């Protein structure tokens, strides 16, 4: 299905920013063998379905990358790509919502489950390698390897900051990654015995680029963010997060929503 086909006398020109030659529109439509929208819909009142149409590609004189698809799901939720996945239990859970977000769209978690299960699915999306991780999961030195493995199983990551109190805004004393615990058989071993105590950190207020440069120089995989008192603030950064963010320039800041109607 094609757009309006100009009359033979229409000498409207098509010009692009790439200084391509201008052509009369009648030349562009000369070889079209389909019908335009007016011809299709301004006819007998016959019902039509999507299967009744074959959409013909039109000729363009600009690059596909020049097309802007920016839109908004709501007033405060911009999208780079106007795509929203259906809130169906066979379509959108955390995996679909993450991938929709990486492509600039939005995933809406279905509600064919409990409120707690919905919250968990949204939580998984929010914590998925998204650069600075707000409110990261933390443990104390008294917690065990089993506790760390439980976080890894639930959230899919193993870089866990260790603080004195086991919570945020407490002094950072170490970090536990998969390399620290994967070969230890006794899962009741305290994290104080296995955690990495020499930690590369960044100060509160650093940018994404600054954090990445620190990791590149230190050759570490995780970078806790601390304040002047060496207390863990509400952020964490991983080198994989930077890679994911950089390689998906269309990804959305808001990546999942819970259906409420």
PDB file of C-alpha atoms in Angstrom:
ATOM      1  CA  UNK A   1       0.000   0.000   0.000  1.00  0.00           C
ATOM      2  CA  UNK A   2       1.492   3.297  -1.047  1.00  0.00           C
ATOM      3  CA  UNK A   3       0.910   6.938  -0.194  1.00  0.00           C
ATOM      4  CA  UNK A   4      -0.591   9.628  -2.393  1.00  0.00           C
ATOM      5  CA  UNK A   5       0.373   9.403  -6.060  1.00  0.00           C
ATOM      6  CA  UNK A   6       0.678  12.906  -7.550  1.00  0.00           C
ATOM      7  CA  UNK A   7      -0.963  13.890 -10.800  1.00  0.00           C
ATOM      8  CA  UNK A   8       1.115  14.011 -13.944  1.00  0.00           C
ATOM      9  CA  UNK A   9       1.401  17.779 -13.746  1.00  0.00           C
ATOM     10  CA  UNK A  10       2.633  17.763 -10.162  1.00  0.00           C
ATOM     11  CA  UNK A  11       6.236  18.957 -10.240  1.00  0.00           C
ATOM     12  CA  UNK A  12       6.832  18.795  -6.486  1.00  0.00           C
ATOM     13  CA  UNK A  13      10.442  18.092  -5.784  1.00  0.00           C
ATOM     14  CA  UNK A  14      12.096  15.711  -3.350  1.00  0.00           C
ATOM     15  CA  UNK A  15      15.402  16.959  -1.943  1.00  0.00           C
ATOM     16  CA  UNK A  16      17.519  15.470   0.821  1.00  0.00           C
ATOM     17  CA  UNK A  17      20.211  16.804   3.120  1.00  0.00           C
ATOM     18  CA  UNK A  18      22.746  14.599   1.318  1.00  0.00           C
ATOM     19  CA  UNK A  19      22.458  16.811  -1.803  1.00  0.00           C
ATOM     20  CA  UNK A  20      20.947  14.008  -3.825  1.00  0.00           C
ATOM     21  CA  UNK A  21      19.474  15.141  -7.152  1.00  0.00           C
ATOM     22  CA  UNK A  22      15.913  16.424  -6.962  1.00  0.00           C
ATOM     23  CA  UNK A  23      13.318  14.338  -8.793  1.00  0.00           C
ATOM     24  CA  UNK A  24       9.740  15.092  -9.772  1.00  0.00           C
ATOM     25  CA  UNK A  25       7.513  12.971  -7.556  1.00  0.00           C
ATOM     26  CA  UNK A  26       5.873  11.496 -10.627  1.00  0.00           C
ATOM     27  CA  UNK A  27       9.238   9.902 -11.456  1.00  0.00           C
ATOM     28  CA  UNK A  28       9.401   8.302  -8.013  1.00  0.00           C
ATOM     29  CA  UNK A  29       5.942   6.776  -8.419  1.00  0.00           C
ATOM     30  CA  UNK A  30       6.335   5.831 -12.087  1.00  0.00           C
ATOM     31  CA  UNK A  31       7.017   2.152 -11.500  1.00  0.00           C
ATOM     32  CA  UNK A  32       4.602   1.558  -8.619  1.00  0.00           C
ATOM     33  CA  UNK A  33       2.105  -1.207  -9.343  1.00  0.00           C
ATOM     34  CA  UNK A  34       0.075  -0.974  -6.134  1.00  0.00           C
ATOM     35  CA  UNK A  35      -2.776   1.209  -4.935  1.00  0.00           C
ATOM     36  CA  UNK A  36      -2.504   4.258  -2.735  1.00  0.00           C
ATOM     37  CA  UNK A  37      -4.425   4.701   0.516  1.00  0.00           C
ATOM     38  CA  UNK A  38      -7.183   6.770  -1.109  1.00  0.00           C
ATOM     39  CA  UNK A  39      -7.827   4.106  -3.719  1.00  0.00           C
ATOM     40  CA  UNK A  40      -7.955   1.365  -1.106  1.00  0.00           C
ATOM     41  CA  UNK A  41     -10.216   2.963   1.477  1.00  0.00           C
ATOM     42  CA  UNK A  42     -12.344   5.345  -0.616  1.00  0.00           C
ATOM     43  CA  UNK A  43     -14.280   2.558  -2.278  1.00  0.00           C
ATOM     44  CA  UNK A  44     -17.095   0.139  -1.526  1.00  0.00           C
ATOM     45  CA  UNK A  45     -17.651  -0.273   2.246  1.00  0.00           C
ATOM     46  CA  UNK A  46     -16.049  -3.676   2.440  1.00  0.00           C
ATOM     47  CA  UNK A  47     -14.428  -4.928   5.624  1.00  0.00           C
ATOM     48  CA  UNK A  48     -10.722  -5.598   5.282  1.00  0.00           C
ATOM     49  CA  UNK A  49      -8.228  -7.396   7.491  1.00  0.00           C
ATOM     50  CA  UNK A  50      -4.467  -7.061   7.731  1.00  0.00           C
ATOM     51  CA  UNK A  51      -4.055 -10.212   5.636  1.00  0.00           C
ATOM     52  CA  UNK A  52      -5.748  -8.468   2.696  1.00  0.00           C
ATOM     53  CA  UNK A  53      -2.789  -6.143   2.186  1.00  0.00           C
ATOM     54  CA  UNK A  54       0.718  -6.461   0.851  1.00  0.00           C
ATOM     55  CA  UNK A  55       2.723  -3.415   1.863  1.00  0.00           C
ATOM     56  CA  UNK A  56       5.105  -2.289  -0.846  1.00  0.00           C
ATOM     57  CA  UNK A  57       8.377  -0.634   0.167  1.00  0.00           C
ATOM     58  CA  UNK A  58       8.746   2.948  -0.949  1.00  0.00           C
ATOM     59  CA  UNK A  59      11.905   4.545  -2.289  1.00  0.00           C
ATOM     60  CA  UNK A  60      13.731   6.895   0.080  1.00  0.00           C
ATOM     61  CA  UNK A  61      16.718   9.195  -0.361  1.00  0.00           C
ATOM     62  CA  UNK A  62      17.979   9.199   3.220  1.00  0.00           C
ATOM     63  CA  UNK A  63      19.660   6.705   5.516  1.00  0.00           C
ATOM     64  CA  UNK A  64      17.551   4.572   7.828  1.00  0.00           C
ATOM     65  CA  UNK A  65      19.690   5.783  10.744  1.00  0.00           C
ATOM     66  CA  UNK A  66      18.368   9.300  10.157  1.00  0.00           C
ATOM     67  CA  UNK A  67      14.840   8.268  11.101  1.00  0.00           C
ATOM     68  CA  UNK A  68      13.929   9.345  14.648  1.00  0.00           C
ATOM     69  CA  UNK A  69      11.488   7.051  16.432  1.00  0.00           C
ATOM     70  CA  UNK A  70      11.614   8.805  19.806  1.00  0.00           C
ATOM     71  CA  UNK A  71       8.250   8.704  21.500  1.00  0.00           C
ATOM     72  CA  UNK A  72       6.661   8.587  24.961  1.00  0.00           C
ATOM     73  CA  UNK A  73       4.823   5.841  26.779  1.00  0.00           C
ATOM     74  CA  UNK A  74       3.625   8.434  29.300  1.00  0.00           C
ATOM     75  CA  UNK A  75       4.400  12.078  29.967  1.00  0.00           C
ATOM     76  CA  UNK A  76       7.439  11.142  32.065  1.00  0.00           C
ATOM     77  CA  UNK A  77       8.546   7.930  30.327  1.00  0.00           C
ATOM     78  CA  UNK A  78      10.387   8.600  27.032  1.00  0.00           C
ATOM     79  CA  UNK A  79      11.112   5.741  24.645  1.00  0.00           C
ATOM     80  CA  UNK A  80      13.776   5.558  21.963  1.00  0.00           C
ATOM     81  CA  UNK A  81      11.771   2.914  20.126  1.00  0.00           C
ATOM     82  CA  UNK A  82       7.945   2.950  20.220  1.00  0.00           C
ATOM     83  CA  UNK A  83       7.510  -0.678  21.216  1.00  0.00           C
ATOM     84  CA  UNK A  84       5.706  -2.039  24.287  1.00  0.00           C
ATOM     85  CA  UNK A  85       5.442  -5.759  24.970  1.00  0.00           C
ATOM     86  CA  UNK A  86       2.102  -7.209  25.970  1.00  0.00           C
ATOM     87  CA  UNK A  87       1.354  -7.834  29.686  1.00  0.00           C
ATOM     88  CA  UNK A  88       0.627 -11.529  29.060  1.00  0.00           C
ATOM     89  CA  UNK A  89       2.076 -14.407  31.055  1.00  0.00           C
ATOM     90  CA  UNK A  90       3.308 -15.981  27.811  1.00  0.00           C
ATOM     91  CA  UNK A  91       5.002 -12.753  26.701  1.00  0.00           C
ATOM     92  CA  UNK A  92       6.427 -10.414  29.331  1.00  0.00           C
ATOM     93  CA  UNK A  93       8.349 -11.301  32.431  1.00  0.00           C
ATOM     94  CA  UNK A  94      11.777  -9.998  33.433  1.00  0.00           C
ATOM     95  CA  UNK A  95      13.645 -11.497  30.455  1.00  0.00           C
ATOM     96  CA  UNK A  96      11.380  -9.889  27.855  1.00  0.00           C
ATOM     97  CA  UNK A  97      11.259  -6.583  29.749  1.00  0.00           C
ATOM     98  CA  UNK A  98      15.071  -6.415  29.892  1.00  0.00           C
ATOM     99  CA  UNK A  99      15.453  -7.009  26.182  1.00  0.00           C
ATOM    100  CA  UNK A 100      12.681  -4.577  25.307  1.00  0.00           C
ATOM    101  CA  UNK A 101      14.481  -1.937  27.350  1.00  0.00           C
ATOM    102  CA  UNK A 102      17.822  -2.638  25.675  1.00  0.00           C
ATOM    103  CA  UNK A 103      16.159  -1.896  22.341  1.00  0.00           C
ATOM    104  CA  UNK A 104      14.591   1.316  23.630  1.00  0.00           C
ATOM    105  CA  UNK A 105      11.111  -0.031  24.343  1.00  0.00           C
ATOM    106  CA  UNK A 106       9.115  -0.938  27.430  1.00  0.00           C
ATOM    107  CA  UNK A 107       8.002  -4.229  28.922  1.00  0.00           C
ATOM    108  CA  UNK A 108       4.863  -4.430  31.055  1.00  0.00           C
ATOM    109  CA  UNK A 109       4.953  -7.300  33.537  1.00  0.00           C
ATOM    110  CA  UNK A 110       1.769  -9.381  33.479  1.00  0.00           C
ATOM    111  CA  UNK A 111      -0.383  -9.785  36.580  1.00  0.00           C
ATOM    112  CA  UNK A 112      -1.230 -13.460  36.292  1.00  0.00           C
ATOM    113  CA  UNK A 113       0.745 -13.992  39.500  1.00  0.00           C
ATOM    114  CA  UNK A 114       0.974 -12.614  43.019  1.00  0.00           C
ATOM    115  CA  UNK A 115       1.952  -9.052  43.875  1.00  0.00           C
ATOM    116  CA  UNK A 116       5.195 -10.340  45.381  1.00  0.00           C
ATOM    117  CA  UNK A 117       6.051 -12.250  42.204  1.00  0.00           C
ATOM    118  CA  UNK A 118       5.347  -9.147  40.127  1.00  0.00           C
ATOM    119  CA  UNK A 119       7.611  -7.100  42.388  1.00  0.00           C
ATOM    120  CA  UNK A 120      10.393  -9.663  41.981  1.00  0.00           C
ATOM    121  CA  UNK A 121      10.131  -9.585  38.197  1.00  0.00           C
ATOM    122  CA  UNK A 122      10.336  -5.787  38.105  1.00  0.00           C
ATOM    123  CA  UNK A 123      13.204  -5.907  40.615  1.00  0.00           C
ATOM    124  CA  UNK A 124      15.162  -8.268  38.363  1.00  0.00           C
ATOM    125  CA  UNK A 125      14.823  -5.847  35.467  1.00  0.00           C
ATOM    126  CA  UNK A 126      15.841  -2.811  37.504  1.00  0.00           C
ATOM    127  CA  UNK A 127      18.997  -4.578  38.695  1.00  0.00           C
ATOM    128  CA  UNK A 128      20.049  -5.946  35.313  1.00  0.00           C
ATOM    129  CA  UNK A 129      23.538  -4.593  34.506  1.00  0.00           C
ATOM    130  CA  UNK A 130      22.244  -1.077  34.254  1.00  0.00           C
ATOM    131  CA  UNK A 131      25.365   0.910  34.996  1.00  0.00           C
ATOM    132  CA  UNK A 132      25.003   2.416  38.443  1.00  0.00           C
ATOM    133  CA  UNK A 133      22.868   0.015  40.439  1.00  0.00           C
ATOM    134  CA  UNK A 134      20.712   1.792  42.968  1.00  0.00           C
ATOM    135  CA  UNK A 135      20.222   0.025  46.283  1.00  0.00           C
ATOM    136  CA  UNK A 136      22.527  -2.957  45.570  1.00  0.00           C
ATOM    137  CA  UNK A 137      22.198  -6.111  47.611  1.00  0.00           C
ATOM    138  CA  UNK A 138      24.690  -6.134  50.480  1.00  0.00           C
ATOM    139  CA  UNK A 139      25.754  -8.586  53.168  1.00  0.00           C
ATOM    140  CA  UNK A 140      27.796  -8.438  56.364  1.00  0.00           C
ATOM    141  CA  UNK A 141      31.007 -10.355  57.175  1.00  0.00           C
ATOM    142  CA  UNK A 142      28.928 -12.671  59.389  1.00  0.00           C
ATOM    143  CA  UNK A 143      26.750 -13.837  56.508  1.00  0.00           C
ATOM    144  CA  UNK A 144      27.705 -17.101  54.833  1.00  0.00           C
ATOM    145  CA  UNK A 145      28.488 -18.302  51.339  1.00  0.00           C
ATOM    146  CA  UNK A 146      24.980 -19.773  51.242  1.00  0.00           C
ATOM    147  CA  UNK A 147      23.552 -16.265  51.654  1.00  0.00           C
ATOM    148  CA  UNK A 148      25.666 -14.992  48.764  1.00  0.00           C
ATOM    149  CA  UNK A 149      24.591 -17.896  46.559  1.00  0.00           C
ATOM    150  CA  UNK A 150      20.939 -17.195  47.363  1.00  0.00           C
ATOM    151  CA  UNK A 151      21.353 -13.617  46.090  1.00  0.00           C
ATOM    152  CA  UNK A 152      23.110 -14.878  42.975  1.00  0.00           C
ATOM    153  CA  UNK A 153      20.326 -17.366  42.244  1.00  0.00           C
ATOM    154  CA  UNK A 154      17.568 -14.818  42.759  1.00  0.00           C
ATOM    155  CA  UNK A 155      19.076 -11.803  41.016  1.00  0.00           C
ATOM    156  CA  UNK A 156      21.604 -13.331  38.624  1.00  0.00           C
ATOM    157  CA  UNK A 157      24.745 -11.550  39.857  1.00  0.00           C
ATOM    158  CA  UNK A 158      27.428 -12.341  42.428  1.00  0.00           C
ATOM    159  CA  UNK A 159      29.298  -9.073  43.005  1.00  0.00           C
ATOM    160  CA  UNK A 160      28.081  -8.373  46.539  1.00  0.00           C
ATOM    161  CA  UNK A 161      29.507  -5.506  48.630  1.00  0.00           C
ATOM    162  CA  UNK A 162      30.217  -6.425  52.244  1.00  0.00           C
ATOM    163  CA  UNK A 163      29.600  -3.752  54.874  1.00  0.00           C
ATOM    164  CA  UNK A 164      29.916  -3.789  58.659  1.00  0.00           C
ATOM    165  CA  UNK A 165      26.169  -3.712  59.214  1.00  0.00           C
ATOM    166  CA  UNK A 166      25.219  -5.641  56.094  1.00  0.00           C
ATOM    167  CA  UNK A 167      23.344  -2.650  54.711  1.00  0.00           C
ATOM    168  CA  UNK A 168      23.792   0.613  52.870  1.00  0.00           C
ATOM    169  CA  UNK A 169      25.464   3.701  54.372  1.00  0.00           C
ATOM    170  CA  UNK A 170      27.750   1.458  56.393  1.00  0.00           C
ATOM    171  CA  UNK A 171      31.524   1.133  56.155  1.00  0.00           C
ATOM    172  CA  UNK A 172      32.641  -0.972  53.202  1.00  0.00           C
ATOM    173  CA  UNK A 173      34.941  -3.802  54.314  1.00  0.00           C
ATOM    174  CA  UNK A 174      35.057  -6.099  51.288  1.00  0.00           C
ATOM    175  CA  UNK A 175      33.359  -7.569  48.277  1.00  0.00           C
ATOM    176  CA  UNK A 176      32.393 -11.129  47.364  1.00  0.00           C
ATOM    177  CA  UNK A 177      32.404 -12.271  43.751  1.00  0.00           C
ATOM    178  CA  UNK A 178      31.916 -15.657  42.161  1.00  0.00           C
ATOM    179  CA  UNK A 179      35.674 -16.245  42.138  1.00  0.00           C
ATOM    180  CA  UNK A 180      35.766 -15.982  45.926  1.00  0.00           C
ATOM    181  CA  UNK A 181      33.215 -18.691  46.615  1.00  0.00           C
ATOM    182  CA  UNK A 182      32.826 -21.064  43.676  1.00  0.00           C
ATOM    183  CA  UNK A 183      35.429 -23.616  44.831  1.00  0.00           C
ATOM    184  CA  UNK A 184      34.535 -23.688  48.528  1.00  0.00           C
ATOM    185  CA  UNK A 185      32.444 -26.704  49.491  1.00  0.00           C
ATOM    186  CA  UNK A 186      31.364 -25.583  52.957  1.00  0.00           C
ATOM    187  CA  UNK A 187      28.531 -23.185  52.211  1.00  0.00           C
ATOM    188  CA  UNK A 188      28.339 -22.164  55.875  1.00  0.00           C
ATOM    189  CA  UNK A 189      31.741 -20.472  55.667  1.00  0.00           C
ATOM    190  CA  UNK A 190      31.487 -16.829  56.849  1.00  0.00           C
ATOM    191  CA  UNK A 191      32.057 -14.256  54.145  1.00  0.00           C
ATOM    192  CA  UNK A 192      34.699 -12.645  56.358  1.00  0.00           C
ATOM    193  CA  UNK A 193      36.936 -15.640  55.549  1.00  0.00           C
ATOM    194  CA  UNK A 194      36.583 -15.458  51.771  1.00  0.00           C
ATOM    195  CA  UNK A 195      35.777 -11.860  50.801  1.00  0.00           C
ATOM    196  CA  UNK A 196      38.213  -9.694  48.870  1.00  0.00           C
ATOM    197  CA  UNK A 197      39.374  -6.922  51.194  1.00  0.00           C
ATOM    198  CA  UNK A 198      41.495  -4.907  48.772  1.00  0.00           C
ATOM    199  CA  UNK A 199      38.815  -3.078  46.843  1.00  0.00           C
ATOM    200  CA  UNK A 200      38.936  -0.506  44.093  1.00  0.00           C
ATOM    201  CA  UNK A 201      36.331   2.170  44.813  1.00  0.00           C
ATOM    202  CA  UNK A 202      35.087   5.448  43.380  1.00  0.00           C
ATOM    203  CA  UNK A 203      33.840   8.507  45.214  1.00  0.00           C
ATOM    204  CA  UNK A 204      30.199   9.468  45.299  1.00  0.00           C
ATOM    205  CA  UNK A 205      29.318  11.759  42.396  1.00  0.00           C
ATOM    206  CA  UNK A 206      31.558  10.177  39.760  1.00  0.00           C
ATOM    207  CA  UNK A 207      30.145   9.801  36.268  1.00  0.00           C
ATOM    208  CA  UNK A 208      29.612   6.620  34.269  1.00  0.00           C
ATOM    209  CA  UNK A 209      32.661   7.406  32.128  1.00  0.00           C
ATOM    210  CA  UNK A 210      34.870   8.095  35.146  1.00  0.00           C
ATOM    211  CA  UNK A 211      33.813   4.831  36.779  1.00  0.00           C
ATOM    212  CA  UNK A 212      34.614   2.920  33.606  1.00  0.00           C
ATOM    213  CA  UNK A 213      38.072   4.493  33.380  1.00  0.00           C
ATOM    214  CA  UNK A 214      38.824   3.458  36.975  1.00  0.00           C
ATOM    215  CA  UNK A 215      37.839  -0.130  36.195  1.00  0.00           C
ATOM    216  CA  UNK A 216      39.869  -0.132  32.997  1.00  0.00           C
ATOM    217  CA  UNK A 217      43.004   0.986  34.829  1.00  0.00           C
ATOM    218  CA  UNK A 218      42.514  -1.279  37.859  1.00  0.00           C
ATOM    219  CA  UNK A 219      41.392  -4.267  35.749  1.00  0.00           C
ATOM    220  CA  UNK A 220      38.652  -5.027  38.251  1.00  0.00           C
ATOM    221  CA  UNK A 221      35.144  -6.164  37.443  1.00  0.00           C
ATOM    222  CA  UNK A 222      33.191  -4.337  40.151  1.00  0.00           C
ATOM    223  CA  UNK A 223      33.399  -0.823  41.503  1.00  0.00           C
ATOM    224  CA  UNK A 224      31.571   0.084  44.741  1.00  0.00           C
ATOM    225  CA  UNK A 225      30.796   3.784  45.169  1.00  0.00           C
ATOM    226  CA  UNK A 226      31.601   5.247  48.595  1.00  0.00           C
ATOM    227  CA  UNK A 227      31.385   8.608  50.345  1.00  0.00           C
ATOM    228  CA  UNK A 228      34.110  10.493  52.217  1.00  0.00           C
ATOM    229  CA  UNK A 229      33.676   8.188  55.242  1.00  0.00           C
ATOM    230  CA  UNK A 230      34.173   5.083  53.080  1.00  0.00           C
ATOM    231  CA  UNK A 231      30.529   4.189  53.542  1.00  0.00           C
ATOM    232  CA  UNK A 232      28.780   2.451  50.674  1.00  0.00           C
ATOM    233  CA  UNK A 233      26.278   4.755  49.021  1.00  0.00           C
ATOM    234  CA  UNK A 234      23.314   3.741  46.931  1.00  0.00           C
ATOM    235  CA  UNK A 235      25.216   2.742  43.813  1.00  0.00           C
ATOM    236  CA  UNK A 236      27.464   0.066  42.363  1.00  0.00           C
ATOM    237  CA  UNK A 237      29.019  -0.266  38.936  1.00  0.00           C
ATOM    238  CA  UNK A 238      30.274  -3.206  36.877  1.00  0.00           C
ATOM    239  CA  UNK A 239      32.364  -3.266  33.717  1.00  0.00           C
ATOM    240  CA  UNK A 240      29.791  -5.553  32.086  1.00  0.00           C
ATOM    241  CA  UNK A 241      27.153  -2.943  32.792  1.00  0.00           C
ATOM    242  CA  UNK A 242      29.146  -0.327  30.877  1.00  0.00           C
ATOM    243  CA  UNK A 243      29.556  -2.735  27.972  1.00  0.00           C
ATOM    244  CA  UNK A 244      25.841  -3.518  27.873  1.00  0.00           C
ATOM    245  CA  UNK A 245      24.906   0.151  28.080  1.00  0.00           C
ATOM    246  CA  UNK A 246      27.442   1.222  25.444  1.00  0.00           C
ATOM    247  CA  UNK A 247      26.508  -1.490  22.962  1.00  0.00           C
ATOM    248  CA  UNK A 248      22.800  -0.722  23.233  1.00  0.00           C
ATOM    249  CA  UNK A 249      22.503   3.045  22.710  1.00  0.00           C
ATOM    250  CA  UNK A 250      18.715   2.857  22.500  1.00  0.00           C
ATOM    251  CA  UNK A 251      18.195   1.273  25.918  1.00  0.00           C
ATOM    252  CA  UNK A 252      15.608   2.858  28.151  1.00  0.00           C
ATOM    253  CA  UNK A 253      16.096   4.189  31.654  1.00  0.00           C
ATOM    254  CA  UNK A 254      12.696   2.802  32.681  1.00  0.00           C
ATOM    255  CA  UNK A 255      12.613  -0.785  31.545  1.00  0.00           C
ATOM    256  CA  UNK A 256       9.685  -2.495  33.227  1.00  0.00           C
ATOM    257  CA  UNK A 257       6.311  -1.603  34.617  1.00  0.00           C
ATOM    258  CA  UNK A 258       3.708  -3.529  36.530  1.00  0.00           C
ATOM    259  CA  UNK A 259       0.184  -3.667  35.173  1.00  0.00           C
ATOM    260  CA  UNK A 260      -2.231  -2.179  37.711  1.00  0.00           C
ATOM    261  CA  UNK A 261      -5.671  -2.192  36.096  1.00  0.00           C
TER     262      UNK A 261
END
